[in-house]
mmCIF file of C-alpha atoms and ligand atoms in Angstrom:
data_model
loop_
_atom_site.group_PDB
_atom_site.id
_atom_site.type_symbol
_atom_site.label_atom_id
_atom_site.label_comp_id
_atom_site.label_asym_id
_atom_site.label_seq_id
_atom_site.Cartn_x
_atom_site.Cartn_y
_atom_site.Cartn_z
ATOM 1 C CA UNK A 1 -48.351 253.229 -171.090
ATOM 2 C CA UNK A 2 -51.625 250.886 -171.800
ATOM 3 C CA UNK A 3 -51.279 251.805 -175.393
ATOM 4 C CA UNK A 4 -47.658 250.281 -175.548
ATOM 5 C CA UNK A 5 -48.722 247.859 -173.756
ATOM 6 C CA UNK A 6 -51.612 246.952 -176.343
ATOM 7 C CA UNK A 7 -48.907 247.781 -178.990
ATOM 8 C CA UNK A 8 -46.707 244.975 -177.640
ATOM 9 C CA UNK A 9 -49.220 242.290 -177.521
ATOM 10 C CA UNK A 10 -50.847 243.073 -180.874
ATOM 11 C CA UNK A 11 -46.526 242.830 -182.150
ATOM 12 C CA UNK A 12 -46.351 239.214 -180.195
ATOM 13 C CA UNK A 13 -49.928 237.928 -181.511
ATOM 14 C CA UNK A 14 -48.722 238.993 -185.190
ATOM 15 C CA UNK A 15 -45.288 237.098 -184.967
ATOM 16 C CA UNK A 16 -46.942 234.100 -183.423
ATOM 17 C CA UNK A 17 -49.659 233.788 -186.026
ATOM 18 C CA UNK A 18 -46.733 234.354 -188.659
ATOM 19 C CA UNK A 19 -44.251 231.410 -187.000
ATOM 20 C CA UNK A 20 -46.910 229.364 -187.000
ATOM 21 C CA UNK A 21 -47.925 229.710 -190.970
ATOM 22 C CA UNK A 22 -43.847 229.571 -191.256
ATOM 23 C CA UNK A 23 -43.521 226.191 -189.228
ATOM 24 C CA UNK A 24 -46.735 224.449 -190.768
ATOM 25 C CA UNK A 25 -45.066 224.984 -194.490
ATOM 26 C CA UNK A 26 -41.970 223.598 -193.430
ATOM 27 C CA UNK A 27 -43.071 220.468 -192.374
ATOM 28 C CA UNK A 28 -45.542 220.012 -194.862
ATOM 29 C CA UNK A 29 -44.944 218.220 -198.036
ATOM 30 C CA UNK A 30 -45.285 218.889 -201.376
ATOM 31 C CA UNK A 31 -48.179 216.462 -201.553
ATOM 32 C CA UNK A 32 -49.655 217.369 -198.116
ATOM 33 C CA UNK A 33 -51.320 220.668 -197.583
ATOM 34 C CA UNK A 34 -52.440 222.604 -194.840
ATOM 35 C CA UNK A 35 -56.182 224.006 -195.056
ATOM 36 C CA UNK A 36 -55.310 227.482 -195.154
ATOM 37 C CA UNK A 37 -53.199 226.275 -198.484
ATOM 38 C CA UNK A 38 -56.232 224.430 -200.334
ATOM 39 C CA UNK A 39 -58.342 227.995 -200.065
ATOM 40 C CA UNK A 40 -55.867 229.891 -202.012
ATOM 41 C CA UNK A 41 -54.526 228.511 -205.590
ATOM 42 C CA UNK A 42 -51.875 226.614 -205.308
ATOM 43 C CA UNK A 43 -48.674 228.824 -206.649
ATOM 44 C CA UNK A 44 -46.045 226.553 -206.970
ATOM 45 C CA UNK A 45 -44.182 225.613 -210.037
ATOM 46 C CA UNK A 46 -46.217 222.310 -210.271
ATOM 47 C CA UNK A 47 -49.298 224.228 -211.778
ATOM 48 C CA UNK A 48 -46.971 226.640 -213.755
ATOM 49 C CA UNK A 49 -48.114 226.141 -216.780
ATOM 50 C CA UNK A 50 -44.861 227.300 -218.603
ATOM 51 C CA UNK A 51 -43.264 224.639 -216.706
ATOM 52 C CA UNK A 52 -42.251 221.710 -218.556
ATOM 53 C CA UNK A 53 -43.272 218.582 -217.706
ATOM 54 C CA UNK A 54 -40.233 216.225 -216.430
ATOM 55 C CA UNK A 55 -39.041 214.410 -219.696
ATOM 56 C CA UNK A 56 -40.164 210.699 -219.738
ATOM 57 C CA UNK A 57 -36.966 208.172 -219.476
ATOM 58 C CA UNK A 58 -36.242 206.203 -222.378
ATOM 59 C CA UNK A 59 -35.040 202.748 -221.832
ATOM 60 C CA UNK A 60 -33.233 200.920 -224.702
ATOM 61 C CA UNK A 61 -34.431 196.990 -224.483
ATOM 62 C CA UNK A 62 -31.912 195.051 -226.035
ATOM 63 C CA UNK A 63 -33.793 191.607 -226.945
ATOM 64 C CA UNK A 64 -33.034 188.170 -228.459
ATOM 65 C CA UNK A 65 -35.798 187.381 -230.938
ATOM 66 C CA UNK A 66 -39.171 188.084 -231.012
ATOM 67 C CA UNK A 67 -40.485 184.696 -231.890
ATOM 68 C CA UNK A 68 -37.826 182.586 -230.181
ATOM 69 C CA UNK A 69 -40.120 180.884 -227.977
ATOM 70 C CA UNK A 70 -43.941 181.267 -225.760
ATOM 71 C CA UNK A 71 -41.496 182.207 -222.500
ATOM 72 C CA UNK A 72 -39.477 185.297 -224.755
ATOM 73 C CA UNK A 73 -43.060 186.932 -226.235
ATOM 74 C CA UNK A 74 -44.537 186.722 -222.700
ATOM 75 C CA UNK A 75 -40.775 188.415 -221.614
ATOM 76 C CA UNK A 76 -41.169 191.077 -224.356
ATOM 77 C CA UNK A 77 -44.884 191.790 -223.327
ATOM 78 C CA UNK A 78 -43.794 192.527 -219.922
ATOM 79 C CA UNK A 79 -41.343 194.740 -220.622
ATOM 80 C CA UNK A 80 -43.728 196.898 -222.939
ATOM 81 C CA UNK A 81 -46.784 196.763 -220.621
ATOM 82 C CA UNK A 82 -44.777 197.717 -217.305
ATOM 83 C CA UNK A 83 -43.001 200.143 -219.198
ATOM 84 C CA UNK A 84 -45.572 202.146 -220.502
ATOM 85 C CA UNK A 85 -47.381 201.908 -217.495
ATOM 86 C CA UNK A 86 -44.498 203.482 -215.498
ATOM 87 C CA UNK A 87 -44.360 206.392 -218.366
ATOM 88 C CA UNK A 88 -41.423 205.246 -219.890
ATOM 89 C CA UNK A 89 -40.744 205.060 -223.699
ATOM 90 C CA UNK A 90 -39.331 201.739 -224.709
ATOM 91 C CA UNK A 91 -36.771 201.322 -227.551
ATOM 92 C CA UNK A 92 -36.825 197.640 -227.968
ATOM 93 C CA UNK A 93 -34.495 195.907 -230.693
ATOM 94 C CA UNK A 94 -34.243 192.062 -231.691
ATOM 95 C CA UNK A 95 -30.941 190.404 -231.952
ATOM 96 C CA UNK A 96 -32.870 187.241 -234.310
ATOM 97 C CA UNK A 97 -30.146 185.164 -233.447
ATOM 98 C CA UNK A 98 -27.163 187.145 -234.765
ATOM 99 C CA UNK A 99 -24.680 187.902 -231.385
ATOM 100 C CA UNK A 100 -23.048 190.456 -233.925
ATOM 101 C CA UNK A 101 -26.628 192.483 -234.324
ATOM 102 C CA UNK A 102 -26.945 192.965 -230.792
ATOM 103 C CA UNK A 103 -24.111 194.259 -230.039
ATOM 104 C CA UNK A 104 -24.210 196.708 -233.078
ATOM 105 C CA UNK A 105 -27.744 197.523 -231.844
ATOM 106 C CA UNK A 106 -26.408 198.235 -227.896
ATOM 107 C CA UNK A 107 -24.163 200.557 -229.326
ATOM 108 C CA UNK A 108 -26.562 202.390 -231.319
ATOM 109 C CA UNK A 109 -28.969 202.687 -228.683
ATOM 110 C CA UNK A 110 -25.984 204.345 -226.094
ATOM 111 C CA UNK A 111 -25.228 206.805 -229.223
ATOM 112 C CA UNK A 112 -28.945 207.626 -229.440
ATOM 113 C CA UNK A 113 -28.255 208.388 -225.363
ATOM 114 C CA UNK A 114 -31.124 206.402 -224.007
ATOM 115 C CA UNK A 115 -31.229 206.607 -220.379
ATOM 116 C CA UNK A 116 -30.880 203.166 -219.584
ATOM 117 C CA UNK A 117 -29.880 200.242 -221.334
ATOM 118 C CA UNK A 118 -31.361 196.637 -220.709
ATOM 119 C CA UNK A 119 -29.762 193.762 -222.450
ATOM 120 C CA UNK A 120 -31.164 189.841 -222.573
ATOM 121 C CA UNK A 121 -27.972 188.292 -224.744
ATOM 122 C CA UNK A 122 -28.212 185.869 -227.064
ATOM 123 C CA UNK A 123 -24.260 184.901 -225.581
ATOM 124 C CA UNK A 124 -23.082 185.632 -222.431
ATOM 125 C CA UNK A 125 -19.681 186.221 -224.013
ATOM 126 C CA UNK A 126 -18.730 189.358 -225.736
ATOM 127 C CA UNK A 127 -20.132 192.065 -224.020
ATOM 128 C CA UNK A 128 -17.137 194.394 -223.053
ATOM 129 C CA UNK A 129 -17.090 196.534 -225.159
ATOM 130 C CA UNK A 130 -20.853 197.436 -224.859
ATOM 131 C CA UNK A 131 -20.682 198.008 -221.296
ATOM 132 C CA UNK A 132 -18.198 200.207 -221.107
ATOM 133 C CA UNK A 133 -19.676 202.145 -223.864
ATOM 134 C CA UNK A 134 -22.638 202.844 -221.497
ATOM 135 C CA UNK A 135 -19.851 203.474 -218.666
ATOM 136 C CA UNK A 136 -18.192 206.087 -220.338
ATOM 137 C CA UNK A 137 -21.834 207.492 -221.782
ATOM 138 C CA UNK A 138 -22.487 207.160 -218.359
ATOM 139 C CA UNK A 139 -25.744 204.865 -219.408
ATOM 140 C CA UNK A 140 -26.565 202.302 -216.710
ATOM 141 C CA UNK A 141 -26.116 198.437 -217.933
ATOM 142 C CA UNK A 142 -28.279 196.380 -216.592
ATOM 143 C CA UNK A 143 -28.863 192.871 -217.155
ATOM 144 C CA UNK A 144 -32.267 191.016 -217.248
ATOM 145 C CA UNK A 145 -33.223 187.247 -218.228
ATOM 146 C CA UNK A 146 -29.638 185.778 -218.646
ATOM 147 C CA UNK A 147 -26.366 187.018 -216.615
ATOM 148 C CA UNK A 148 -23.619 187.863 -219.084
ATOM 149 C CA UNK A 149 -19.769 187.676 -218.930
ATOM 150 C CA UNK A 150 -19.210 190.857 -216.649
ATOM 151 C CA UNK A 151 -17.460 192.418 -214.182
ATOM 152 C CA UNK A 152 -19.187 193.657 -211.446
ATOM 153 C CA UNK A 153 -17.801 196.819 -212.166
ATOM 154 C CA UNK A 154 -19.018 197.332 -216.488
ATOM 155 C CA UNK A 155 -22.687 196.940 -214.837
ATOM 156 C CA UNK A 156 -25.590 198.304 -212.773
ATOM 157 C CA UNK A 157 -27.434 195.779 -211.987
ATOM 158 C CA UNK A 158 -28.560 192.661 -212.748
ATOM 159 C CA UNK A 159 -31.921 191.219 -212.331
ATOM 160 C CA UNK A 160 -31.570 186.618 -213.730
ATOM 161 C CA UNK A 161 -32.807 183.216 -213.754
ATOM 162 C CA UNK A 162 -30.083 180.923 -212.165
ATOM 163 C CA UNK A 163 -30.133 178.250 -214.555
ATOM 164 C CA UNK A 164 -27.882 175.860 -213.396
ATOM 165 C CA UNK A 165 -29.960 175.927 -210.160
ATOM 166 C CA UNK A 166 -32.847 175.272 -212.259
ATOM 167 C CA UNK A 167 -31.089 172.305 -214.083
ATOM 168 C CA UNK A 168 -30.283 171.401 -210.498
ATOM 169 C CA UNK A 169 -33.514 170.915 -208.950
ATOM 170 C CA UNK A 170 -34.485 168.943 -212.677
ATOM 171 C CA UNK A 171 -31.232 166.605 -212.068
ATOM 172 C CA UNK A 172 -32.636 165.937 -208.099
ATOM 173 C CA UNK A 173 -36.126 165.452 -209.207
ATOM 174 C CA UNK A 174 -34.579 162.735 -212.030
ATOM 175 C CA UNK A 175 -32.831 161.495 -209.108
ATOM 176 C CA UNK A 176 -35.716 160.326 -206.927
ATOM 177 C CA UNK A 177 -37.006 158.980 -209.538
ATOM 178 C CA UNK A 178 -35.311 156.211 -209.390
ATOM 179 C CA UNK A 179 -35.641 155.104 -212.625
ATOM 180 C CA UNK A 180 -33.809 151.124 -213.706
ATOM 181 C CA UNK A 181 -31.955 153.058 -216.254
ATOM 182 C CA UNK A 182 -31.459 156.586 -217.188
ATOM 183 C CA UNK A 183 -30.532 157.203 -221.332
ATOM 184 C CA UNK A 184 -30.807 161.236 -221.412
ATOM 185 C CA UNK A 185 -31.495 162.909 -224.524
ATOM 186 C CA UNK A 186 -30.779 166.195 -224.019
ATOM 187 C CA UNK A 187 -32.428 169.158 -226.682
ATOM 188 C CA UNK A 188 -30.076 171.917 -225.481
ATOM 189 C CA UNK A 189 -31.056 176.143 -226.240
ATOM 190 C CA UNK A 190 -29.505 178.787 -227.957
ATOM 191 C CA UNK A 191 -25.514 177.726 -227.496
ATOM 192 C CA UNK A 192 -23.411 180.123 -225.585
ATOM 193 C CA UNK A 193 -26.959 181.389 -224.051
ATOM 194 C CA UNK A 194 -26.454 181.379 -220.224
ATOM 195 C CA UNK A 195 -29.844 179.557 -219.928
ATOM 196 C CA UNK A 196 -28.504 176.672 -222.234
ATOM 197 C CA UNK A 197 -24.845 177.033 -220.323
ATOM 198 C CA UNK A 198 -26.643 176.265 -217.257
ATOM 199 C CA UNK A 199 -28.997 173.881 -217.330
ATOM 200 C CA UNK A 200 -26.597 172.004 -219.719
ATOM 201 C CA UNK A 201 -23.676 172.203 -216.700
ATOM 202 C CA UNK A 202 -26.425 170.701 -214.349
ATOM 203 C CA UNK A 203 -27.725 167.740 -216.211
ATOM 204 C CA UNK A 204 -24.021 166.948 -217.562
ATOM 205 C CA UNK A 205 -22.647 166.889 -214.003
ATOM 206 C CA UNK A 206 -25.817 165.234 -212.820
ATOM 207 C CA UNK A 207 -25.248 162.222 -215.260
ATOM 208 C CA UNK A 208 -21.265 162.025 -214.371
ATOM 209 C CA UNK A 209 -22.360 161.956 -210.906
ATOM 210 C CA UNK A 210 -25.079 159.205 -210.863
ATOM 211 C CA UNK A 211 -24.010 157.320 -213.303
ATOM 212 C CA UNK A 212 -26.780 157.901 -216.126
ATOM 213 C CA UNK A 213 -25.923 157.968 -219.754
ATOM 214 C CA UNK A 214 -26.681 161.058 -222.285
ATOM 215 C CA UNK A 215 -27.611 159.220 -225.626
ATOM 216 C CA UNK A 216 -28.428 162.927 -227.298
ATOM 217 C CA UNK A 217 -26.841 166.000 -226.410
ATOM 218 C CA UNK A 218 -27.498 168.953 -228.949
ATOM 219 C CA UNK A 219 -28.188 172.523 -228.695
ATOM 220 C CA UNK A 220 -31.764 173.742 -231.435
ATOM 221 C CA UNK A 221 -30.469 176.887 -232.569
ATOM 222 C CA UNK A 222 -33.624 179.401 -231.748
ATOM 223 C CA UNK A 223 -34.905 176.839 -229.089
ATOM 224 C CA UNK A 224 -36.904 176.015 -232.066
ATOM 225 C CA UNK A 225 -39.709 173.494 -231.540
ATOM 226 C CA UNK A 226 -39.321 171.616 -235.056
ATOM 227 C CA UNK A 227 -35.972 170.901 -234.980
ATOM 228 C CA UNK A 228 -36.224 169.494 -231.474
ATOM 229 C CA UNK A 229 -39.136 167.444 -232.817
ATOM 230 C CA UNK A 230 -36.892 165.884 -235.916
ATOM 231 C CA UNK A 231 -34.173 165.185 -233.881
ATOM 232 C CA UNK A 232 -36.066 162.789 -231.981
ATOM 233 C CA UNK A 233 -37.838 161.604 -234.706
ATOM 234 C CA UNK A 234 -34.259 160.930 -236.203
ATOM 235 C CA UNK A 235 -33.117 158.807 -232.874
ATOM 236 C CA UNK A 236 -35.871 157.146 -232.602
ATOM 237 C CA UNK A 237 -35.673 155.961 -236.750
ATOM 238 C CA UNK A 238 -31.806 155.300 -236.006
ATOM 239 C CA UNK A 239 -33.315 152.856 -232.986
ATOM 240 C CA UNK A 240 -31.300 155.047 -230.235
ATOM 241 C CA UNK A 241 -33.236 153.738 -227.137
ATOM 242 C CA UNK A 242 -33.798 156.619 -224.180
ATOM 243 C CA UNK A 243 -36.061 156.650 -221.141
ATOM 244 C CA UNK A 244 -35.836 160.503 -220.813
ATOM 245 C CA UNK A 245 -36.557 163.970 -222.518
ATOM 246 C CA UNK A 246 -34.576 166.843 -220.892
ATOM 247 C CA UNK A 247 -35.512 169.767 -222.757
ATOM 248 C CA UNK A 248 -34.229 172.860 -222.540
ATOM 249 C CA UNK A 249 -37.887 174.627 -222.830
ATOM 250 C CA UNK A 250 -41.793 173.982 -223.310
ATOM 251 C CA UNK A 251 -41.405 174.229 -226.599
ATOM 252 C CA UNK A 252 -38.521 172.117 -227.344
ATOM 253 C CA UNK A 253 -40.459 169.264 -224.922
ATOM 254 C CA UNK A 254 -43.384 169.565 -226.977
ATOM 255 C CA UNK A 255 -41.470 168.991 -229.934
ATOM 256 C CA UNK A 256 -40.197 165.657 -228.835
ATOM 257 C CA UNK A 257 -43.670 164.229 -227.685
ATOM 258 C CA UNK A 258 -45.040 165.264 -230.809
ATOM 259 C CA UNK A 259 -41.917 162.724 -232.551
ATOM 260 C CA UNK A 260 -42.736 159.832 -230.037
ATOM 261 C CA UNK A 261 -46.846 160.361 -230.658
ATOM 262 C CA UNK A 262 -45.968 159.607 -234.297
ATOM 263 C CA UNK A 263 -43.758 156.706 -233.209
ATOM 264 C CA UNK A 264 -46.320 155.648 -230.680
ATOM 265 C CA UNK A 265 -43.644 155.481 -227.668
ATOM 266 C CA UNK A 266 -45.400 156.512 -224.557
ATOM 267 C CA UNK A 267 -43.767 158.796 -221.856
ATOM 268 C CA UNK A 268 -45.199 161.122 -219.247
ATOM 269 C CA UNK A 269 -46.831 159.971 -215.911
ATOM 270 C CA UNK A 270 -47.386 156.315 -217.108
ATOM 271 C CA UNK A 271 -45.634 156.304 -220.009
ATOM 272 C CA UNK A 272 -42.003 154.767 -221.248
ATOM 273 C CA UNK A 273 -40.115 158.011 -221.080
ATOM 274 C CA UNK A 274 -40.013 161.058 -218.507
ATOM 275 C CA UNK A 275 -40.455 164.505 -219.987
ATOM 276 C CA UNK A 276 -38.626 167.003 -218.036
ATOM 277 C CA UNK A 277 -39.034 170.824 -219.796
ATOM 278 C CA UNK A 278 -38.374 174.434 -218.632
ATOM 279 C CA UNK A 279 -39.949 177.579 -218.425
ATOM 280 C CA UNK A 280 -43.389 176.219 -217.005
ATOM 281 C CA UNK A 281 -45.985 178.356 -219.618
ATOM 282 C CA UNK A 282 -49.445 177.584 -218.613
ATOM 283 C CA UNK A 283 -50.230 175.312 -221.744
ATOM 284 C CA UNK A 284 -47.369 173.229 -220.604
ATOM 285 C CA UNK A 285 -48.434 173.432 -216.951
ATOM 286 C CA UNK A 286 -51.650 171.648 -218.253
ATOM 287 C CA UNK A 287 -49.712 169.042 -220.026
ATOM 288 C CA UNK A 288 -47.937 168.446 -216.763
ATOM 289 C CA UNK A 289 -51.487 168.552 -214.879
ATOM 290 C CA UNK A 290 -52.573 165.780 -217.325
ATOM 291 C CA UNK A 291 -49.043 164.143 -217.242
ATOM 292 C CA UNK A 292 -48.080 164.408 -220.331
ATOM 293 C CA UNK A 293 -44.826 166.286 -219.063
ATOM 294 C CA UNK A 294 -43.174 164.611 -215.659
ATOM 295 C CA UNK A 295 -41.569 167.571 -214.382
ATOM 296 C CA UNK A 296 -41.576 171.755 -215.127
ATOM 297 C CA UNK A 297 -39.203 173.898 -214.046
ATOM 298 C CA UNK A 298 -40.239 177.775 -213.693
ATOM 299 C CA UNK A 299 -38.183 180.463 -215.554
ATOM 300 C CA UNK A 300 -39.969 183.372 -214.342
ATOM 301 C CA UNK A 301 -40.270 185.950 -217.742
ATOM 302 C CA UNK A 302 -41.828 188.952 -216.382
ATOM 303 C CA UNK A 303 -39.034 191.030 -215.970
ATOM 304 C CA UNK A 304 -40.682 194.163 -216.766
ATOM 305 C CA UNK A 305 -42.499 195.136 -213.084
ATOM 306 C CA UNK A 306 -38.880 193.532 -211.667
ATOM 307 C CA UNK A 307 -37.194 196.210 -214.168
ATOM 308 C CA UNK A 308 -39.173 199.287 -213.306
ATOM 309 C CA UNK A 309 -38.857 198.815 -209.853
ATOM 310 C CA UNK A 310 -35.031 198.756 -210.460
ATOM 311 C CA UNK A 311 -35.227 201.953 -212.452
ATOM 312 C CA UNK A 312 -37.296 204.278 -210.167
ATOM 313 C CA UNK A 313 -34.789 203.322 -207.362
ATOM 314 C CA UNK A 314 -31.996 204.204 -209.203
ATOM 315 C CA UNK A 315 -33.680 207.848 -210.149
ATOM 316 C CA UNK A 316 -34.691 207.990 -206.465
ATOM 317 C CA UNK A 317 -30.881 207.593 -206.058
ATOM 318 C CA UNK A 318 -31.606 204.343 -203.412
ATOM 319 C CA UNK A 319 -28.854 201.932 -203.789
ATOM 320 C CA UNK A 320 -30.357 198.978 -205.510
ATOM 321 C CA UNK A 321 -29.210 195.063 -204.983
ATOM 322 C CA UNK A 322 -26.546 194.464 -207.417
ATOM 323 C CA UNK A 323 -27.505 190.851 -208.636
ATOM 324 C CA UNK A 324 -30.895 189.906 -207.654
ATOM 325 C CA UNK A 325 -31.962 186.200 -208.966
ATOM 326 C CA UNK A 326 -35.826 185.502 -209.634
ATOM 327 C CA UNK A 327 -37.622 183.024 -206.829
ATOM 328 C CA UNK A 328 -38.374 180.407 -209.191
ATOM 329 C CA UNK A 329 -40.478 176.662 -208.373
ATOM 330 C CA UNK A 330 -40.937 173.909 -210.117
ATOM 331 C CA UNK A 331 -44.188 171.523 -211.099
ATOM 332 C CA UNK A 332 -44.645 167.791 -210.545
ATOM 333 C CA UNK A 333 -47.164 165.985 -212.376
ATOM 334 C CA UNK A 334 -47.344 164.455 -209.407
ATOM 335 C CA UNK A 335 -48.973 167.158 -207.302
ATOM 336 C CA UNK A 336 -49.570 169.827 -209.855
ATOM 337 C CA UNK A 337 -53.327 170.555 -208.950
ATOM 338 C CA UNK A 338 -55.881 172.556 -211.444
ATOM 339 C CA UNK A 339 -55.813 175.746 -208.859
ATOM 340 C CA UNK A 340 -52.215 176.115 -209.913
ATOM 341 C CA UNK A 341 -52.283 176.199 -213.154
ATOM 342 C CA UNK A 342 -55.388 178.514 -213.443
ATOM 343 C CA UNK A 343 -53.255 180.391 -210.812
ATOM 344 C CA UNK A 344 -50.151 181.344 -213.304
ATOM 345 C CA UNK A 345 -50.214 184.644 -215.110
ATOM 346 C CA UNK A 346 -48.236 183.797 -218.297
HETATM 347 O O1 LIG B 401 -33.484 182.944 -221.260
HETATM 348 C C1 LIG B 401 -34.617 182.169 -220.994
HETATM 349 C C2 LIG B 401 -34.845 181.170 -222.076
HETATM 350 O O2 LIG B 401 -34.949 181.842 -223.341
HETATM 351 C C3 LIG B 401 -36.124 180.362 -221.921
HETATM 352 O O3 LIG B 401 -35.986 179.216 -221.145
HETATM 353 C C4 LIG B 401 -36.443 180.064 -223.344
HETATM 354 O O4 LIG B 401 -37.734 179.587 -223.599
HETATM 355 C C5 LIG B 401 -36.192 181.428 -223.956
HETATM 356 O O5 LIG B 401 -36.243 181.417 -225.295
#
């Protein structure tokens, strides 16, 4: 009798000691072990060595032009820094300008099955086709930099600058400025581009609603610096008076106080003319810290971190916000201090 007895309890101890290996393993993780598991090689398929390795993503960039302005080659840097960084291998093309390229280029990179497909347009208009290309490829579109003519449906996600809220805060700052007369001259962006769209809409309705006159109101194909630069030059030889520079980017601003240095017509914190730019680089920060430029509004170009995040919750299958805007400020040479411009990464 004592010996099935003993036999019993030497069964029980046996089964308890084996639940409790069981129970530990199932609540483990795969990146928590129990002590008992760091003695003994680990045997799962992790350190298999025929086991592949999980095959990196490859993420088709669909870009505007590589030297369109300072803002678009800190943009491209962040995509190609946060992307390698996160282990993915960027295919990045450049539209240079022609709305025709990039769409030939989107297509080619959803036939070479890229695993997602990021697109900065040159137009908002004209992307259809494109996205339901990736649709039926079952590629997910999504947008960074400038929102394009979409349904919510032909895209993943979208991740912008709202540039009419930009113009916006430029038209209220212009406002309280209180100025005895407002002649615009507006150097508009890339036409079609949502960035130029917007801010355009908000200094055009701004004007119509306060009563301020646009003497100049042209879009610099490119954003391009020198044009911006001789089409002041050329108002200011054709005697077109104006008491302020709204300028679609650093650049562009930069361009037109080089053409009134060579005129000798002051403007910036004491100066004839107000200088209102966009985009808020740090070399332009520091021309608004020693008030050369009145007012910069932030267009925030580091997508890439932004981007990645977007991507590893979409392959963690989280549902992701569908159109997320970038917090954006702006700078008054006003109360722009030294701290904040040493502050600004780009
Ligand atoms: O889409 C953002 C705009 O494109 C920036 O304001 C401009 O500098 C860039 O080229």
């Amino acid at each position: 009798m004592k010996k099935v007895i003993s036999l019993v309890l030497a069964l029980m101890l046996v089964f308890t000691l084996a639940a409790c290996g069981t129970k530990d393993k199932a609540t483990t993780t795969s990146d928590s072990q129990t002590a008992a598991d760091k003695e003994t090689p680990a045997t799962d398929t992790k350190s298999d060595p025929t086991e592949a390795p999980a095959k990196a993503l490859t993420i088709g960039v669909v870009q505007t032009n590589a030297n369109e302005s300072d803002w678009r080659t800190a943009n491209t840097k962040s995509f190609n820094t946060a992307f390698d960084e996160a282990g993915f291998v960027t295919k990045m093309v450049f539209g240079e300008g022609d709305h025709a390229k990039q769409i030939s280029q989107a297509q080619q990179l959803i036939q070479e099955e890229v695993d997602y497909l990021v697109v900065l347009g040159l137009q908002s208009a004209g992307w259809e086709d494109v996205a339901k290309s990736a649709k039926e490829a079952g590629i997910p579109f999504i947008m960074a930099d400038r929102k394009l003519d979409l349904t919510e449906d032909l895209y993943t996600a979208m991740v912008c600058s709202d540039f009419e809220s930009e113009g916006n805060k430029a038209v209220d700052w212009l406002k309280k400025q209180a100025l005895p007369e407002n002649k615009i001259v507006v150097l508009g962006g890339d036409t079609g581009s949502s960035a130029q769209l917007g801010r355009s809409k908000a200094i055009e309705d701004g004007a119509k609603a306060n009563g301020w006159e646009i003497v100049f109101n042209q879009n610099m194909k490119g954003w391009d610096e020198t044009l911006a630069k001789q089409a002041v030059a050329d108002l200011i030889a054709a005697g077109t008076k104006f008491t302020v520079i709204y300028a679609e980017n650093d650049n562009m601003a930069r361009g037109a106080c080089d053409a009134m240095d060579a005129a000798g017509i002051t403007y910036g914190k004491s100066g004839d003319v107000k200088v209102i730019a966009f985009d808020a680089n740090k070399w332009a920060l520091e021309k608004v810290l020693a008030g050369q430029f009145n007012l910069d509004v932030e267009c925030n170009p580091l997508h890439g971190p932004r981007i990645v995040k977007l991507i590893n919750q979409l392959e963690a299958g989280e549902t992701v916000e569908k159109n997320a805007y970038v917090d954006e400020e702006m700078f008054d040479t006003a109360t722009i201090t030294q701290q904040v411009v040493d502050a600004r990464s780009y």
